[in-house]
PDB file of C-alpha atoms in Angstrom:
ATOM      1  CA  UNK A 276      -4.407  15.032  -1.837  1.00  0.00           C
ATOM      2  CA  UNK A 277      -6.110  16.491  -4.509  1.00  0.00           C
ATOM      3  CA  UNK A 278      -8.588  13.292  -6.311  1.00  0.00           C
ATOM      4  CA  UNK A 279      -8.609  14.589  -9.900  1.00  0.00           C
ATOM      5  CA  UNK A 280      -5.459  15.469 -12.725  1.00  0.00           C
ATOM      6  CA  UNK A 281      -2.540  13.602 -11.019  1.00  0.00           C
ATOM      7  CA  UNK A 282      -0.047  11.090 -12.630  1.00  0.00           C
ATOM      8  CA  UNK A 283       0.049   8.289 -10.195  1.00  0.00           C
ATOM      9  CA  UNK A 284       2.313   5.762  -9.747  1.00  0.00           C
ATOM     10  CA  UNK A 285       1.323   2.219  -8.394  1.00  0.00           C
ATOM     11  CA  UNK A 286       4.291  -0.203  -7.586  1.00  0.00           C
ATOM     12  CA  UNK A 287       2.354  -3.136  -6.632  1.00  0.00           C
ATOM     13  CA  UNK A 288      -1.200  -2.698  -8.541  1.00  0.00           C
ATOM     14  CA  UNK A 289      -0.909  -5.961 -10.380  1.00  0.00           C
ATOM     15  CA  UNK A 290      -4.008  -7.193  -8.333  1.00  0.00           C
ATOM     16  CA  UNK A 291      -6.272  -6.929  -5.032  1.00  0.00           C
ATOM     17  CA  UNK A 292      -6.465  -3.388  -3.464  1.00  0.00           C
ATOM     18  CA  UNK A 293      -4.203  -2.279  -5.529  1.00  0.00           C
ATOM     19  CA  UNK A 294      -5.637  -2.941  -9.048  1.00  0.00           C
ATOM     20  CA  UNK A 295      -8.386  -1.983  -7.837  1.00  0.00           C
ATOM     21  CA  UNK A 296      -7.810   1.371  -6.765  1.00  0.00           C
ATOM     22  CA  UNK A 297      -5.924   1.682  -9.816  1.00  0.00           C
ATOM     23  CA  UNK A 298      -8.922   1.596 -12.024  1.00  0.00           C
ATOM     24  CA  UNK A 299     -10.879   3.803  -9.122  1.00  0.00           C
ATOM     25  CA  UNK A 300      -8.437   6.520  -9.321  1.00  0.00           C
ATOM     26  CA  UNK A 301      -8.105   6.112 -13.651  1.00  0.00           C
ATOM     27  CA  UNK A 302     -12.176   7.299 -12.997  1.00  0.00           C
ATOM     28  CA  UNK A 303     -12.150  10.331 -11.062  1.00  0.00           C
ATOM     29  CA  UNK A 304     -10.083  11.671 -14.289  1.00  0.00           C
ATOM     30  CA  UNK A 305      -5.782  10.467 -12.945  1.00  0.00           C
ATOM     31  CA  UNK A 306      -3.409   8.953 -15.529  1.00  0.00           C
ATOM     32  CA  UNK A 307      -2.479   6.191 -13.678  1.00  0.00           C
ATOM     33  CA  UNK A 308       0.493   3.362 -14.282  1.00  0.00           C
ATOM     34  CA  UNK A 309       0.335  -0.056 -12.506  1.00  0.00           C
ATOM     35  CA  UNK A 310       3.823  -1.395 -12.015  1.00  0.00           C
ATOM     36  CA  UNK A 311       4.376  -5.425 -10.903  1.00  0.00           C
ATOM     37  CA  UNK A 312       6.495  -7.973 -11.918  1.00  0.00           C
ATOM     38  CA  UNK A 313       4.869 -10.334 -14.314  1.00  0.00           C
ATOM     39  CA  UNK A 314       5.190  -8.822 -17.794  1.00  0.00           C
ATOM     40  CA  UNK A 315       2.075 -11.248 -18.819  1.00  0.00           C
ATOM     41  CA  UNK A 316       0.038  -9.843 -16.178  1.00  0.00           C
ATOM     42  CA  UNK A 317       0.875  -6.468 -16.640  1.00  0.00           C
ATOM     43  CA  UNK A 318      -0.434  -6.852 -20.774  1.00  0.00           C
ATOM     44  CA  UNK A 319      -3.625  -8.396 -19.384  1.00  0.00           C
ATOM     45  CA  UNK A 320      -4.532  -4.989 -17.292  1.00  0.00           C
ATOM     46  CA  UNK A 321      -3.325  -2.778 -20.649  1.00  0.00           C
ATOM     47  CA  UNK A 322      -5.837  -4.640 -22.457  1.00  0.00           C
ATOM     48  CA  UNK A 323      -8.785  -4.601 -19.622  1.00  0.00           C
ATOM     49  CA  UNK A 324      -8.243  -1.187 -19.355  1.00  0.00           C
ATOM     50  CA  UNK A 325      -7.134   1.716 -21.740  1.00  0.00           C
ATOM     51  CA  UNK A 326      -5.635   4.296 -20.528  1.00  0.00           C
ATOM     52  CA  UNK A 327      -3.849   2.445 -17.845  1.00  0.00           C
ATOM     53  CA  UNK A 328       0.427   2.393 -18.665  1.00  0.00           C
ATOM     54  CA  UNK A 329       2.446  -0.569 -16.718  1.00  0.00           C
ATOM     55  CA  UNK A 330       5.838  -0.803 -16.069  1.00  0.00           C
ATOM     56  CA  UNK A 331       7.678  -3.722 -14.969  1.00  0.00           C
ATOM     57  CA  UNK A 332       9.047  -3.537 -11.171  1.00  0.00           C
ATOM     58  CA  UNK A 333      10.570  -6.106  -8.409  1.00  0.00           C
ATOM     59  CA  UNK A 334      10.394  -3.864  -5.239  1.00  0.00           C
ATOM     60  CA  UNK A 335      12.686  -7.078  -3.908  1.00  0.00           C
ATOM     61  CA  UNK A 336      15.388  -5.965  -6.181  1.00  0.00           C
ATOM     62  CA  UNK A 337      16.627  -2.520  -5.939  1.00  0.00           C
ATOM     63  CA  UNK A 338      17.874  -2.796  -9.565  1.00  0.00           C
ATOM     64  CA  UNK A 339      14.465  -2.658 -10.330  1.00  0.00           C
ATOM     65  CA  UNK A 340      13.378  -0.167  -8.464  1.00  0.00           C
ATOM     66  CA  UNK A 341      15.796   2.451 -10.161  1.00  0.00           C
ATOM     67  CA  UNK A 342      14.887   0.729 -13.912  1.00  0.00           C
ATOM     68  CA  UNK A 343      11.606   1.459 -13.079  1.00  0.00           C
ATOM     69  CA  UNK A 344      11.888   5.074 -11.797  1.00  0.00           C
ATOM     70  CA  UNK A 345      14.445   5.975 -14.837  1.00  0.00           C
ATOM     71  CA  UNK A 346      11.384   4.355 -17.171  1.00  0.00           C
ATOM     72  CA  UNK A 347       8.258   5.781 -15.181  1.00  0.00           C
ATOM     73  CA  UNK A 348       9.805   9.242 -14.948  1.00  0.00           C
ATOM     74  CA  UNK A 349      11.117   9.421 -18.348  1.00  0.00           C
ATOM     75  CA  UNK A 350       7.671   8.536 -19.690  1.00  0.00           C
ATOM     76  CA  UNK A 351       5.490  10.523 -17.446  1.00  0.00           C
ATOM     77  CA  UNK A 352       7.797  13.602 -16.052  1.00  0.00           C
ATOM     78  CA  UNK A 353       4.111  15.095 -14.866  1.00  0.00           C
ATOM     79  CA  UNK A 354       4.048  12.528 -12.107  1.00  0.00           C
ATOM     80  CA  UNK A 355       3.486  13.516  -8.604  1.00  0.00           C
ATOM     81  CA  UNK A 356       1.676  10.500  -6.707  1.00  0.00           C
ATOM     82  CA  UNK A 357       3.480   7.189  -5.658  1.00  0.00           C
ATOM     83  CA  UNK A 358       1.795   4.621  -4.399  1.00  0.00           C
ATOM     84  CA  UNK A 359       3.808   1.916  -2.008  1.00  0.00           C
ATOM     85  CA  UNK A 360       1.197  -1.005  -2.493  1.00  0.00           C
ATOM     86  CA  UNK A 361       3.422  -4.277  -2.753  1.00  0.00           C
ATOM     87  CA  UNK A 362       2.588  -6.362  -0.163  1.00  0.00           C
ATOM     88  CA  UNK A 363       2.665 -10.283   1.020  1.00  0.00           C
ATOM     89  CA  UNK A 364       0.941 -11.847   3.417  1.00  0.00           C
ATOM     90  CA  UNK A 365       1.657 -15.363   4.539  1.00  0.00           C
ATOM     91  CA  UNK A 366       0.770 -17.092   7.938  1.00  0.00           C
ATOM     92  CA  UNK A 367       4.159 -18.588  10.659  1.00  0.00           C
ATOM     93  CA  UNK A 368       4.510 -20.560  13.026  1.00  0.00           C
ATOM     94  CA  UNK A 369       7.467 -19.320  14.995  1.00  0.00           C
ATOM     95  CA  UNK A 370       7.929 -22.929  17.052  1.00  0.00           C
ATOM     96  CA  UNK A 371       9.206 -24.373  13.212  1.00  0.00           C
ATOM     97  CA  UNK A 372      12.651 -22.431  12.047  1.00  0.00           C
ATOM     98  CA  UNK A 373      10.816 -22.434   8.499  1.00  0.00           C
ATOM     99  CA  UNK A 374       8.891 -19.258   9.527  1.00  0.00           C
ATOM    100  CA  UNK A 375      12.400 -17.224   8.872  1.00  0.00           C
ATOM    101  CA  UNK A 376      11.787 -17.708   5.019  1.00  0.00           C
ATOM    102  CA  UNK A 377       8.526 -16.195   4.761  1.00  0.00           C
ATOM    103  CA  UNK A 378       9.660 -13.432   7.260  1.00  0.00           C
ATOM    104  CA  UNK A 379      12.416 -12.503   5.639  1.00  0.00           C
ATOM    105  CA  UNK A 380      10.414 -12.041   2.498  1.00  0.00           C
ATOM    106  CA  UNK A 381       7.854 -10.517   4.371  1.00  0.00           C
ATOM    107  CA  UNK A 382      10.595  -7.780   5.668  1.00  0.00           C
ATOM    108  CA  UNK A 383      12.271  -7.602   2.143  1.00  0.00           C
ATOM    109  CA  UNK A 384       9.137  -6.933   0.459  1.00  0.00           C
ATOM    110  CA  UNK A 385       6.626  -5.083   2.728  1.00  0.00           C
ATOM    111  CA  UNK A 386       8.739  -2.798   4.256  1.00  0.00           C
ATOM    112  CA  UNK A 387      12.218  -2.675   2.465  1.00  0.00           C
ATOM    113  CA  UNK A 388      10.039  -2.477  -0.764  1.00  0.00           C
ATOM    114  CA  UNK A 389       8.169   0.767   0.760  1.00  0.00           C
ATOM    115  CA  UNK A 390      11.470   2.251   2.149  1.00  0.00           C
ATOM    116  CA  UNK A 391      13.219   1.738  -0.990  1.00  0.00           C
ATOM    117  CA  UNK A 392      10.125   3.218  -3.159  1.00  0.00           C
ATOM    118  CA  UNK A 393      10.182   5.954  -1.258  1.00  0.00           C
ATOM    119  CA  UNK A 394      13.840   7.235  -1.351  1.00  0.00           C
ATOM    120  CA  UNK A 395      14.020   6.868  -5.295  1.00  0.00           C
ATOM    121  CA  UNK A 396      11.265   8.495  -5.654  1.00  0.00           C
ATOM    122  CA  UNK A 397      11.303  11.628  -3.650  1.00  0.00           C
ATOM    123  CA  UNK A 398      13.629  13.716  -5.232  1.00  0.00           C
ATOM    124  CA  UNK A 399      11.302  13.704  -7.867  1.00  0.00           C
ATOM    125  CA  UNK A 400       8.603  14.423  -6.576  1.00  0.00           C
ATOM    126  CA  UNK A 401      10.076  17.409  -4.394  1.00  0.00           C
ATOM    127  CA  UNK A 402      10.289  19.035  -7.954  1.00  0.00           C
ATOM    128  CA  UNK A 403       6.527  18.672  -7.871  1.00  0.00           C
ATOM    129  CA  UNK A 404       4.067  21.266  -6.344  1.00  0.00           C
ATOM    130  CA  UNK A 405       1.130  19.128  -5.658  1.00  0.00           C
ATOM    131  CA  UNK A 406       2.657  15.853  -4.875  1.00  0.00           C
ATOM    132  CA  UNK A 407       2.017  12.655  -2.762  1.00  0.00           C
ATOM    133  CA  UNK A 408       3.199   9.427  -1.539  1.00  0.00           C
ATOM    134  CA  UNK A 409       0.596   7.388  -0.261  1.00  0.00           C
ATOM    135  CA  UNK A 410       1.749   3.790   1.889  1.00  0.00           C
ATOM    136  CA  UNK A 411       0.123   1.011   2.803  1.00  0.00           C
ATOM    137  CA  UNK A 412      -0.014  -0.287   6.071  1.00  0.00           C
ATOM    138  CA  UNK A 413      -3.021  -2.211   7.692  1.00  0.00           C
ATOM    139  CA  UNK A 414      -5.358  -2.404  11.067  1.00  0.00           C
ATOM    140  CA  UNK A 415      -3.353  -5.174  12.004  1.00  0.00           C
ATOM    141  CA  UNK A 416      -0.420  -3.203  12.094  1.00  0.00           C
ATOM    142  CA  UNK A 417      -1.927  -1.687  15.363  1.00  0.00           C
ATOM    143  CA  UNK A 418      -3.266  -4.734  16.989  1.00  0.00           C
ATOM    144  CA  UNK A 419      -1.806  -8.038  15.455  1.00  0.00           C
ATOM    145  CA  UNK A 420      -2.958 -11.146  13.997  1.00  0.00           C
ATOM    146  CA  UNK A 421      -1.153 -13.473  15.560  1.00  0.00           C
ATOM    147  CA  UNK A 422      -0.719 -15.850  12.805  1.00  0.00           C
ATOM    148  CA  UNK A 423       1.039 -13.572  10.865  1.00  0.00           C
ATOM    149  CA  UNK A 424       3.388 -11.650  13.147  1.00  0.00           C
ATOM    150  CA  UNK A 425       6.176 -10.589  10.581  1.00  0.00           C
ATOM    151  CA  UNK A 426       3.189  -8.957   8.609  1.00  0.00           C
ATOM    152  CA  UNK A 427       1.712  -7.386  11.625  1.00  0.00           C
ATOM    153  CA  UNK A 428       5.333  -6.014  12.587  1.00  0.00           C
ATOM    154  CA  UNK A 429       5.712  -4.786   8.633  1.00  0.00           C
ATOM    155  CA  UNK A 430       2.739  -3.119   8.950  1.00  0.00           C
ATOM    156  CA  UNK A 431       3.590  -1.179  12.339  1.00  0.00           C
ATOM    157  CA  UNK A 432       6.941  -0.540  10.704  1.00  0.00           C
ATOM    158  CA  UNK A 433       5.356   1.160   7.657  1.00  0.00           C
ATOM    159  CA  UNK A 434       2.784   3.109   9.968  1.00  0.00           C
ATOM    160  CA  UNK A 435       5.957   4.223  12.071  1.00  0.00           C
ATOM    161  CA  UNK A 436       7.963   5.228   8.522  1.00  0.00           C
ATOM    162  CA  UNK A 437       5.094   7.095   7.562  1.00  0.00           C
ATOM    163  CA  UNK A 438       4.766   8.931  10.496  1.00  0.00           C
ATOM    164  CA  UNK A 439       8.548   9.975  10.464  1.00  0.00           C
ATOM    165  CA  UNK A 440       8.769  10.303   6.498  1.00  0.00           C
ATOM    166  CA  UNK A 441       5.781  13.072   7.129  1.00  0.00           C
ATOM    167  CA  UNK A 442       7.367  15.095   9.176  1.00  0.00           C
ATOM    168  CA  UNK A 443      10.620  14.947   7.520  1.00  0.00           C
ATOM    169  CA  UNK A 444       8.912  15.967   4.243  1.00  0.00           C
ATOM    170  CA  UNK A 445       7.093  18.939   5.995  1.00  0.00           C
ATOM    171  CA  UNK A 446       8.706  21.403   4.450  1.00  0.00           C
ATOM    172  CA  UNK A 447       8.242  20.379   0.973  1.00  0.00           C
ATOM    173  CA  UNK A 448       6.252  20.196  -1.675  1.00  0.00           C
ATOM    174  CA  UNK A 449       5.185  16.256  -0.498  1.00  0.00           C
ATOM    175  CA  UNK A 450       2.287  15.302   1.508  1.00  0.00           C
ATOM    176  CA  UNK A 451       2.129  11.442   2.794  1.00  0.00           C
ATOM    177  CA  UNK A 452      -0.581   9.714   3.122  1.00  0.00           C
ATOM    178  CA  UNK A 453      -1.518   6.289   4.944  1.00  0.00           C
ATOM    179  CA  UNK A 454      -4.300   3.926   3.709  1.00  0.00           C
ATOM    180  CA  UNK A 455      -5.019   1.694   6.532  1.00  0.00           C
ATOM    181  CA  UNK A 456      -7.362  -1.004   4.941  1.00  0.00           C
ATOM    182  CA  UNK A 457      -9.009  -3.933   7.845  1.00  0.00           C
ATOM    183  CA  UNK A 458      -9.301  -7.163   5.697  1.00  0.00           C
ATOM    184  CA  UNK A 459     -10.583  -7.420   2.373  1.00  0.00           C
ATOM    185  CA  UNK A 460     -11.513 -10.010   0.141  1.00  0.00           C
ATOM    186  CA  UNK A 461      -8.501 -10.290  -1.826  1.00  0.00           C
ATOM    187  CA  UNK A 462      -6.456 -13.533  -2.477  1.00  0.00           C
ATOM    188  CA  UNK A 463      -4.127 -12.210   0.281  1.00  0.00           C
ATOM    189  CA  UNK A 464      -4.488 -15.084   2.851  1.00  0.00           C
ATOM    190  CA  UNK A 465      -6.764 -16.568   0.535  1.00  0.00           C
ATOM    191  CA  UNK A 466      -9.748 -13.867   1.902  1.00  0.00           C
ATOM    192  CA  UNK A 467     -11.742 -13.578  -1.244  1.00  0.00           C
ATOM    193  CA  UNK A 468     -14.292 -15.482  -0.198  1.00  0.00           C
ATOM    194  CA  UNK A 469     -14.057 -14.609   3.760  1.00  0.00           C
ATOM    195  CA  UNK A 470     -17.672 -12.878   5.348  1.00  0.00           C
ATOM    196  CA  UNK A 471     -15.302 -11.302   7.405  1.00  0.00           C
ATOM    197  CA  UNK A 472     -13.890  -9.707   5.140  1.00  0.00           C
ATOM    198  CA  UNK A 473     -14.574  -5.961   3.164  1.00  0.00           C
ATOM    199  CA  UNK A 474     -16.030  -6.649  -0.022  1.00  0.00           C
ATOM    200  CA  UNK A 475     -13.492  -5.255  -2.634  1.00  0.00           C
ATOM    201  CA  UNK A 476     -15.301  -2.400  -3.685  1.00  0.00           C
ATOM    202  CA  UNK A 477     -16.605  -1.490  -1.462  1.00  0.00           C
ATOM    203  CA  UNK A 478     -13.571  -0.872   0.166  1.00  0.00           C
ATOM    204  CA  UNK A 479     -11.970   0.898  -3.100  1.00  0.00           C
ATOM    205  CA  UNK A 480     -15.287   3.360  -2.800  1.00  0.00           C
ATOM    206  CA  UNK A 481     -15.157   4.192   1.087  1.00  0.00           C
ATOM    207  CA  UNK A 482     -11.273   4.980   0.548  1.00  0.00           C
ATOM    208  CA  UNK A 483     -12.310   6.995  -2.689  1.00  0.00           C
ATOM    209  CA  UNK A 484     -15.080   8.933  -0.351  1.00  0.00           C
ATOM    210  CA  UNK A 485     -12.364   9.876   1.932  1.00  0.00           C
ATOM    211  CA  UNK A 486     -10.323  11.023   0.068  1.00  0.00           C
ATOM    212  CA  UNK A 487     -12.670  13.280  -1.728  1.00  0.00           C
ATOM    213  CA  UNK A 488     -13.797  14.657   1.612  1.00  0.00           C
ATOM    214  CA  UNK A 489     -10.449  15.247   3.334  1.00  0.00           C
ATOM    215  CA  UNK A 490      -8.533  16.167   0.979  1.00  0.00           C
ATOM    216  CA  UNK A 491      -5.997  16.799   4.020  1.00  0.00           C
ATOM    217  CA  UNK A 492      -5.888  13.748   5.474  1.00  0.00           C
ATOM    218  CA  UNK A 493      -2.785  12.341   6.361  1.00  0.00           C
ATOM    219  CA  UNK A 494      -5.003   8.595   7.705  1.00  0.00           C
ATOM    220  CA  UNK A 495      -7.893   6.980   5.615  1.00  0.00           C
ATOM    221  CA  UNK A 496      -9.434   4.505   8.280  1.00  0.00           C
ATOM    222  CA  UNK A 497     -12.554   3.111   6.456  1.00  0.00           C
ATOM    223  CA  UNK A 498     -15.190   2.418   9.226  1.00  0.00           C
ATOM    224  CA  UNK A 499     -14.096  -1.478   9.408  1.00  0.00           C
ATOM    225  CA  UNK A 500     -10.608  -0.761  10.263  1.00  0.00           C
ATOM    226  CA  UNK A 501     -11.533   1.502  13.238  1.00  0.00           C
ATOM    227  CA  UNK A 502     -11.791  -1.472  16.175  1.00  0.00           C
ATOM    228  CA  UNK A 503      -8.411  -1.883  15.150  1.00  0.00           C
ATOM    229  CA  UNK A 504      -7.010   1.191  14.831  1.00  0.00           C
ATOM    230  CA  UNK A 505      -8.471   3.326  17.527  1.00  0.00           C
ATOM    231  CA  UNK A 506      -8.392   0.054  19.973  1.00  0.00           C
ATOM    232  CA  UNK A 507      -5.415   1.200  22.299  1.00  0.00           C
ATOM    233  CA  UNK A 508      -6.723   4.657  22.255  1.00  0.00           C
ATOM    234  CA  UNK A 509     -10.460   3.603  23.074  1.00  0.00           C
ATOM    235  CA  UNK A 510      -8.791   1.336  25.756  1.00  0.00           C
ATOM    236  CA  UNK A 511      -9.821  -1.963  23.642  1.00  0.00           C
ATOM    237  CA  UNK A 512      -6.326  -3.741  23.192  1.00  0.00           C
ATOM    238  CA  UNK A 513      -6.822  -6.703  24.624  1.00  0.00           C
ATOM    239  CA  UNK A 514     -10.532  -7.416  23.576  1.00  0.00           C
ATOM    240  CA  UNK A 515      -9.897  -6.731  19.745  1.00  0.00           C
ATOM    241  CA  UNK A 516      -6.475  -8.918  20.466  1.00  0.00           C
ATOM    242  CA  UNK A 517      -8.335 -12.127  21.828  1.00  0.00           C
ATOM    243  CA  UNK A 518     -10.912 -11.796  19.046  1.00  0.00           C
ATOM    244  CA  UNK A 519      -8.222 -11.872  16.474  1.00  0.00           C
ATOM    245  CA  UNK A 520      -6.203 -14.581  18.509  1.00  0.00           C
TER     246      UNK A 520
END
């Protein structure tokens, strides 16, 4: 992916990582537009920051999905980046019948929401000749926190989709990329404040680095997300596992 002079798409950049990276990728010289569903919200980061467009999107509702292509297309036919960010994160307990709620809406939004993204949005960006969808899985996609196991499973599922959507896509003008962030302090499960946790930016400029230096990467693992990742390959499962547990 190419870091400079792309129209990018983020569904899901309201806040946290993806906000974030929003404003990160506005810098090294993008035109980038944040979509989320508060309309409110969505004024607040127009104001913050010139230069940034918004569009209102639900990646729950399907409806939505195809307003917001229509809109974001319309507007900006130059665009050749999506960006699957939306993304919740809640803790279960699987011995209460409550948990299905959240993972249902865990399911609906973390991976249907990618899924869906990604087939509006492709044959547009097939008519593009430098173009990119970039998903959003995590590290504990590849070994699992357990008190979050619909997330963890979303997660694996969007690695999985990724992997499959890549080589699908090969012979196109679409390359896919897969940011696989460890945690970071973001109000997802209330980690803002957590020590164990990537500071924000500093996450937002290790993924930046990357993707300067590999510009064909298909994977950016910053260096915290590595136990995680490469843990079945190093041979590591179980130890990472019980230190999450």
């Amino acid at each position: 992916m190419k870091i400079s002079g792309n129209t990018i798409f983020i569904a899901g950049g309201t806040s946290g990582i993806g906000l974030a990276l929003a404003v990160g990728l506005q810098n090294e010289g993008n035109k980038v537009i944040v979509g989320g569903r508060r309309s409110a919200l969505l004024q607040e980061i127009s104001d913050k920051y010139p230069g940034i467009s918004t569009v209102v999107i639900d990646v729950d509702d399907p409806r939505s999905i195809r307003t917001a292509h229509e809109s974001v297309t319309e507007e900006f036919p130059d665009l050749n980046v999506l960006v699957t960010m939306s993304g919740i994160m809640y803790p279960e307990d699987l011995k209460n019948p409550d948990f299905l709620d959240v993972a249902e809406r865990t399911v609906t939004t973390n991976l249907l929401g990618t899924i869906r993204l990604a087939g509006q949005f492709i044959p547009h960006l097939m008519t593009k000749s430098n173009a990119t969808i970039v998903t959003v899985s995590s590290a504990v996609g590849f070994v699992p926190l357990p008190v979050t196991p619909t997330y963890n499973a979303t997660k694996a599922a969007v690695h999985l989709f990724t992997e499959s959507m890549r080589v699908q896509l090969a012979d196109t003008s679409i390359r896919c990329i897969e940011l696989i962030p460890p945690g970071v302090r973001t109000t997802l499960m209330d980690q803002e404040n957590s020590e164990s946790a990537l500071p924000l930016d500093d996450y937002i400029a290790e993924t930046i680095g990357l993707l300067k230096a590999h510009d064909d990467a298909t994977e950016i693992v910053v260096d915290a997300a590595k136990p995680l990742r490469n843990a079945e390959i190093n041979g590591e499962y179980q130890l990472v596992l019980k230190m999450l547990s």
